[in-house]
Amino acid sequence: MSERKVLNKYFPPDFDPDLIPRRKGPKNSQQVVRLMAPFSMRCNTCGEYVYKGKKFNARKETVEGEDYYGIKIFRFYIKCTLCSAEITFKTDPKNTDYTAEHGASRNFEPWREEAETEEVDRLAKLEEEENNPMKVLENKQTDSKREMDILDKLQDIRARNARNERMRDVDVSTVLGKEEVETAEDLESRLLEEEDEKLVQDVFSKLPSQGPSSSSTTVKRKADDREPELHTLLGESARSLITGLAGPAPKKLKAGGAKNSLGVKIGKKKPGVKPL
């Protein structure tokens, strides 16, 4: 039993391919090909929409008398899916696209209009630069400025991305625990404050005193941990005046005769007896 899919075929020793007669077909014969609709279109007969990408069994032929720099132009025949009307479109090598020829109209595509407008503007700009050398210089300056702005923005984006990458690698607690770097302005302001403080201390330490006993006054500051006594804040004259008005200090009672408010005499504890 022979194989169903034969890869190697037998050729006899006396086989001569030049003796095989060649088939002669028509010069411009149509070929049946399988293709997809290259653009969205609307049938002119029934108004049915044929969307881009729909598959058809089309007939292909070469357009006689038309080419683009030696490139052949092909025509395709398809039928409408609703009314079976014939629709034809051709290749467009100049714009690398297809053009609707008969039986259907291409749907509006805004991006194609934008491309055509840009092409028209480019051609008009080139024509203007050919006749005006100053316009060429202005356009070059505008283009260079635009390129510099783009490079600056790109550099900012790169710096921001690099900073974000560094922040991902470093722990947040470590960043928060770091001391802020003192800038030149902060250092200068701190030095000025220290000089002002030193000047104030020198001035207050050399002020003359109102009292006859001392030649200079000392500035006393309140401590943070404890409050000073009241008599230390008064001058010598005020302290002597208060001492004279208060009179002699009262005599202290002996420890053995001391009594509390209830009349109970309080005695000293014996060293050998421990309290319960």
PDB file of N, CA and C in Angstrom, residues 207-266:
ATOM      1  N   LEU A 207      27.378  96.293  83.488  1.00  0.00           N
ATOM      2  CA  LEU A 207      26.484  97.366  83.921  1.00  0.00           C
ATOM      3  C   LEU A 207      26.805  97.779  85.355  1.00  0.00           C
ATOM      4  N   PRO A 208      26.815  99.070  85.718  1.00  0.00           N
ATOM      5  CA  PRO A 208      27.077  99.520  87.111  1.00  0.00           C
ATOM      6  C   PRO A 208      25.897  99.212  88.010  1.00  0.00           C
ATOM      7  N   SER A 209      26.167  98.881  89.290  1.00  0.00           N
ATOM      8  CA  SER A 209      25.127  98.535  90.248  1.00  0.00           C
ATOM      9  C   SER A 209      24.620  99.779  90.947  1.00  0.00           C
ATOM     10  N   GLN A 210      23.347  99.784  91.407  1.00  0.00           N
ATOM     11  CA  GLN A 210      22.766 100.903  92.135  1.00  0.00           C
ATOM     12  C   GLN A 210      23.231 100.949  93.588  1.00  0.00           C
ATOM     13  N   GLY A 211      23.582  99.804  94.144  1.00  0.00           N
ATOM     14  CA  GLY A 211      24.006  99.751  95.549  1.00  0.00           C
ATOM     15  C   GLY A 211      25.426 100.244  95.724  1.00  0.00           C
ATOM     16  N   PRO A 212      25.782 100.769  96.990  1.00  0.00           N
ATOM     17  CA  PRO A 212      27.128 101.296  97.202  1.00  0.00           C
ATOM     18  C   PRO A 212      28.174 100.227  97.403  1.00  0.00           C
ATOM     19  N   SER A 213      27.741  99.009  97.777  1.00  0.00           N
ATOM     20  CA  SER A 213      28.704  97.980  98.134  1.00  0.00           C
ATOM     21  C   SER A 213      29.368  97.336  96.937  1.00  0.00           C
ATOM     22  N   SER A 214      28.632  97.140  95.867  1.00  0.00           N
ATOM     23  CA  SER A 214      29.160  96.427  94.708  1.00  0.00           C
ATOM     24  C   SER A 214      29.357  97.374  93.551  1.00  0.00           C
ATOM     25  N   SER A 215      30.372  97.090  92.744  1.00  0.00           N
ATOM     26  CA  SER A 215      30.672  97.923  91.595  1.00  0.00           C
ATOM     27  C   SER A 215      30.008  97.433  90.309  1.00  0.00           C
ATOM     28  N   SER A 216      29.580  96.208  90.273  1.00  0.00           N
ATOM     29  CA  SER A 216      28.937  95.654  89.086  1.00  0.00           C
ATOM     30  C   SER A 216      27.849  94.684  89.487  1.00  0.00           C
ATOM     31  N   THR A 217      26.896  94.438  88.582  1.00  0.00           N
ATOM     32  CA  THR A 217      25.785  93.523  88.837  1.00  0.00           C
ATOM     33  C   THR A 217      25.994  92.255  88.039  1.00  0.00           C
ATOM     34  N   THR A 218      25.495  91.172  88.589  1.00  0.00           N
ATOM     35  CA  THR A 218      25.581  89.872  87.943  1.00  0.00           C
ATOM     36  C   THR A 218      24.183  89.436  87.537  1.00  0.00           C
ATOM     37  N   VAL A 219      24.022  89.028  86.306  1.00  0.00           N
ATOM     38  CA  VAL A 219      22.724  88.572  85.815  1.00  0.00           C
ATOM     39  C   VAL A 219      22.529  87.138  86.249  1.00  0.00           C
ATOM     40  N   LYS A 220      21.455  86.865  86.974  1.00  0.00           N
ATOM     41  CA  LYS A 220      21.137  85.536  87.455  1.00  0.00           C
ATOM     42  C   LYS A 220      19.993  84.976  86.617  1.00  0.00           C
ATOM     43  N   ARG A 221      20.144  83.738  86.219  1.00  0.00           N
ATOM     44  CA  ARG A 221      19.127  83.096  85.403  1.00  0.00           C
ATOM     45  C   ARG A 221      18.476  81.967  86.173  1.00  0.00           C
ATOM     46  N   LYS A 222      17.253  81.720  85.872  1.00  0.00           N
ATOM     47  CA  LYS A 222      16.495  80.684  86.545  1.00  0.00           C
ATOM     48  C   LYS A 222      16.915  79.319  86.027  1.00  0.00           C
ATOM     49  N   ALA A 223      17.218  78.398  86.916  1.00  0.00           N
ATOM     50  CA  ALA A 223      17.616  77.054  86.514  1.00  0.00           C
ATOM     51  C   ALA A 223      16.405  76.285  86.026  1.00  0.00           C
ATOM     52  N   ASP A 224      16.674  75.339  85.176  1.00  0.00           N
ATOM     53  CA  ASP A 224      15.574  74.558  84.613  1.00  0.00           C
ATOM     54  C   ASP A 224      15.053  73.495  85.570  1.00  0.00           C
ATOM     55  N   ASP A 225      15.936  72.921  86.407  1.00  0.00           N
ATOM     56  CA  ASP A 225      15.532  71.785  87.235  1.00  0.00           C
ATOM     57  C   ASP A 225      14.931  72.191  88.580  1.00  0.00           C
ATOM     58  N   ARG A 226      15.320  73.349  89.169  1.00  0.00           N
ATOM     59  CA  ARG A 226      14.793  73.743  90.485  1.00  0.00           C
ATOM     60  C   ARG A 226      14.556  75.240  90.488  1.00  0.00           C
ATOM     61  N   GLU A 227      13.663  75.695  91.373  1.00  0.00           N
ATOM     62  CA  GLU A 227      13.363  77.111  91.508  1.00  0.00           C
ATOM     63  C   GLU A 227      14.260  77.733  92.580  1.00  0.00           C
ATOM     64  N   PRO A 228      14.768  78.942  92.370  1.00  0.00           N
ATOM     65  CA  PRO A 228      15.614  79.582  93.396  1.00  0.00           C
ATOM     66  C   PRO A 228      14.784  80.071  94.583  1.00  0.00           C
ATOM     67  N   GLU A 229      15.428  80.219  95.716  1.00  0.00           N
ATOM     68  CA  GLU A 229      14.750  80.742  96.901  1.00  0.00           C
ATOM     69  C   GLU A 229      14.473  82.223  96.731  1.00  0.00           C
ATOM     70  N   LEU A 230      13.480  82.692  97.492  1.00  0.00           N
ATOM     71  CA  LEU A 230      13.022  84.065  97.312  1.00  0.00           C
ATOM     72  C   LEU A 230      14.059  85.082  97.755  1.00  0.00           C
ATOM     73  N   HIS A 231      14.753  84.821  98.873  1.00  0.00           N
ATOM     74  CA  HIS A 231      15.686  85.811  99.400  1.00  0.00           C
ATOM     75  C   HIS A 231      16.919  85.964  98.514  1.00  0.00           C
ATOM     76  N   THR A 232      17.207  84.937  97.688  1.00  0.00           N
ATOM     77  CA  THR A 232      18.358  85.071  96.802  1.00  0.00           C
ATOM     78  C   THR A 232      18.100  86.008  95.640  1.00  0.00           C
ATOM     79  N   LEU A 233      16.823  86.268  95.345  1.00  0.00           N
ATOM     80  CA  LEU A 233      16.474  87.166  94.254  1.00  0.00           C
ATOM     81  C   LEU A 233      16.446  88.630  94.667  1.00  0.00           C
ATOM     82  N   LEU A 234      16.481  88.900  96.013  1.00  0.00           N
ATOM     83  CA  LEU A 234      16.423  90.274  96.512  1.00  0.00           C
ATOM     84  C   LEU A 234      17.812  90.858  96.638  1.00  0.00           C
ATOM     85  N   GLY A 235      17.883  92.181  96.615  1.00  0.00           N
ATOM     86  CA  GLY A 235      19.149  92.851  96.848  1.00  0.00           C
ATOM     87  C   GLY A 235      19.553  92.833  98.315  1.00  0.00           C
ATOM     88  N   GLU A 236      20.772  93.336  98.624  1.00  0.00           N
ATOM     89  CA  GLU A 236      21.274  93.322  99.998  1.00  0.00           C
ATOM     90  C   GLU A 236      20.486  94.266 100.887  1.00  0.00           C
ATOM     91  N   SER A 237      20.126  95.424 100.371  1.00  0.00           N
ATOM     92  CA  SER A 237      19.361  96.396 101.192  1.00  0.00           C
ATOM     93  C   SER A 237      17.981  95.842 101.535  1.00  0.00           C
ATOM     94  N   ALA A 238      17.322  95.195 100.565  1.00  0.00           N
ATOM     95  CA  ALA A 238      15.989  94.634 100.838  1.00  0.00           C
ATOM     96  C   ALA A 238      16.066  93.486 101.828  1.00  0.00           C
ATOM     97  N   ARG A 239      17.102  92.658 101.726  1.00  0.00           N
ATOM     98  CA  ARG A 239      17.234  91.550 102.678  1.00  0.00           C
ATOM     99  C   ARG A 239      17.500  92.044 104.094  1.00  0.00           C
ATOM    100  N   SER A 240      18.324  93.094 104.244  1.00  0.00           N
ATOM    101  CA  SER A 240      18.590  93.633 105.590  1.00  0.00           C
ATOM    102  C   SER A 240      17.344  94.267 106.186  1.00  0.00           C
ATOM    103  N   LEU A 241      16.557  94.923 105.358  1.00  0.00           N
ATOM    104  CA  LEU A 241      15.323  95.533 105.847  1.00  0.00           C
ATOM    105  C   LEU A 241      14.343  94.486 106.327  1.00  0.00           C
ATOM    106  N   ILE A 242      14.195  93.373 105.580  1.00  0.00           N
ATOM    107  CA  ILE A 242      13.259  92.307 105.980  1.00  0.00           C
ATOM    108  C   ILE A 242      13.748  91.634 107.247  1.00  0.00           C
ATOM    109  N   THR A 243      15.047  91.457 107.407  1.00  0.00           N
ATOM    110  CA  THR A 243      15.599  90.819 108.604  1.00  0.00           C
ATOM    111  C   THR A 243      15.353  91.677 109.842  1.00  0.00           C
ATOM    112  N   GLY A 244      15.462  93.021 109.695  1.00  0.00           N
ATOM    113  CA  GLY A 244      15.215  93.916 110.828  1.00  0.00           C
ATOM    114  C   GLY A 244      13.766  93.921 111.245  1.00  0.00           C
ATOM    115  N   LEU A 245      12.865  93.867 110.313  1.00  0.00           N
ATOM    116  CA  LEU A 245      11.431  93.858 110.645  1.00  0.00           C
ATOM    117  C   LEU A 245      10.991  92.538 111.248  1.00  0.00           C
ATOM    118  N   ALA A 246      11.581  91.455 110.853  1.00  0.00           N
ATOM    119  CA  ALA A 246      11.146  90.151 111.366  1.00  0.00           C
ATOM    120  C   ALA A 246      11.534  89.952 112.819  1.00  0.00           C
ATOM    121  N   GLY A 247      12.609  90.581 113.336  1.00  0.00           N
ATOM    122  CA  GLY A 247      13.026  90.395 114.732  1.00  0.00           C
ATOM    123  C   GLY A 247      13.830  89.138 114.906  1.00  0.00           C
ATOM    124  N   PRO A 248      14.165  88.831 116.210  1.00  0.00           N
ATOM    125  CA  PRO A 248      14.969  87.618 116.466  1.00  0.00           C
ATOM    126  C   PRO A 248      14.186  86.351 116.163  1.00  0.00           C
ATOM    127  N   ALA A 249      14.925  85.319 115.820  1.00  0.00           N
ATOM    128  CA  ALA A 249      14.281  84.029 115.500  1.00  0.00           C
ATOM    129  C   ALA A 249      13.746  83.380 116.748  1.00  0.00           C
ATOM    130  N   PRO A 250      12.591  82.687 116.722  1.00  0.00           N
ATOM    131  CA  PRO A 250      12.018  82.002 117.915  1.00  0.00           C
ATOM    132  C   PRO A 250      12.907  80.850 118.348  1.00  0.00           C
ATOM    133  N   LYS A 251      12.834  80.605 119.719  1.00  0.00           N
ATOM    134  CA  LYS A 251      13.624  79.524 120.284  1.00  0.00           C
ATOM    135  C   LYS A 251      13.004  78.184 119.933  1.00  0.00           C
ATOM    136  N   LYS A 252      13.890  77.220 119.739  1.00  0.00           N
ATOM    137  CA  LYS A 252      13.415  75.878 119.420  1.00  0.00           C
ATOM    138  C   LYS A 252      13.103  75.113 120.693  1.00  0.00           C
ATOM    139  N   LEU A 253      12.037  74.304 120.680  1.00  0.00           N
ATOM    140  CA  LEU A 253      11.661  73.458 121.811  1.00  0.00           C
ATOM    141  C   LEU A 253      12.536  72.227 121.864  1.00  0.00           C
ATOM    142  N   LYS A 254      12.730  71.740 123.050  1.00  0.00           N
ATOM    143  CA  LYS A 254      13.500  70.519 123.200  1.00  0.00           C
ATOM    144  C   LYS A 254      12.720  69.344 122.659  1.00  0.00           C
ATOM    145  N   ALA A 255      13.456  68.329 122.217  1.00  0.00           N
ATOM    146  CA  ALA A 255      12.796  67.165 121.622  1.00  0.00           C
ATOM    147  C   ALA A 255      12.029  66.371 122.645  1.00  0.00           C
ATOM    148  N   GLY A 256      12.535  66.344 123.908  1.00  0.00           N
ATOM    149  CA  GLY A 256      11.850  65.541 124.929  1.00  0.00           C
ATOM    150  C   GLY A 256      10.552  66.135 125.383  1.00  0.00           C
ATOM    151  N   GLY A 257      10.371  67.434 125.351  1.00  0.00           N
ATOM    152  CA  GLY A 257       9.151  68.062 125.844  1.00  0.00           C
ATOM    153  C   GLY A 257       8.165  68.383 124.767  1.00  0.00           C
ATOM    154  N   ALA A 258       8.379  67.935 123.597  1.00  0.00           N
ATOM    155  CA  ALA A 258       7.456  68.242 122.504  1.00  0.00           C
ATOM    156  C   ALA A 258       6.203  67.415 122.616  1.00  0.00           C
ATOM    157  N   LYS A 259       5.051  68.053 122.398  1.00  0.00           N
ATOM    158  CA  LYS A 259       3.762  67.377 122.425  1.00  0.00           C
ATOM    159  C   LYS A 259       3.012  67.705 121.148  1.00  0.00           C
ATOM    160  N   ASN A 260       2.196  66.730 120.763  1.00  0.00           N
ATOM    161  CA  ASN A 260       1.369  66.981 119.587  1.00  0.00           C
ATOM    162  C   ASN A 260       0.093  67.681 119.970  1.00  0.00           C
ATOM    163  N   SER A 261      -0.797  67.853 118.977  1.00  0.00           N
ATOM    164  CA  SER A 261      -2.038  68.581 119.238  1.00  0.00           C
ATOM    165  C   SER A 261      -2.961  67.865 120.199  1.00  0.00           C
ATOM    166  N   LEU A 262      -2.845  66.579 120.372  1.00  0.00           N
ATOM    167  CA  LEU A 262      -3.693  65.799 121.284  1.00  0.00           C
ATOM    168  C   LEU A 262      -3.140  65.759 122.696  1.00  0.00           C
ATOM    169  N   GLY A 263      -1.974  66.336 122.952  1.00  0.00           N
ATOM    170  CA  GLY A 263      -1.397  66.339 124.283  1.00  0.00           C
ATOM    171  C   GLY A 263      -0.593  65.114 124.611  1.00  0.00           C
ATOM    172  N   VAL A 264      -0.281  64.286 123.615  1.00  0.00           N
ATOM    173  CA  VAL A 264       0.493  63.069 123.850  1.00  0.00           C
ATOM    174  C   VAL A 264       1.965  63.415 123.718  1.00  0.00           C
ATOM    175  N   LYS A 265       2.729  63.040 124.701  1.00  0.00           N
ATOM    176  CA  LYS A 265       4.152  63.336 124.691  1.00  0.00           C
ATOM    177  C   LYS A 265       4.864  62.355 123.765  1.00  0.00           C
ATOM    178  N   ILE A 266       5.740  62.879 122.944  1.00  0.00           N
ATOM    179  CA  ILE A 266       6.465  62.082 121.963  1.00  0.00           C
ATOM    180  C   ILE A 266       7.853  61.859 122.486  1.00  0.00           C
TER     181      ILE A 266
END
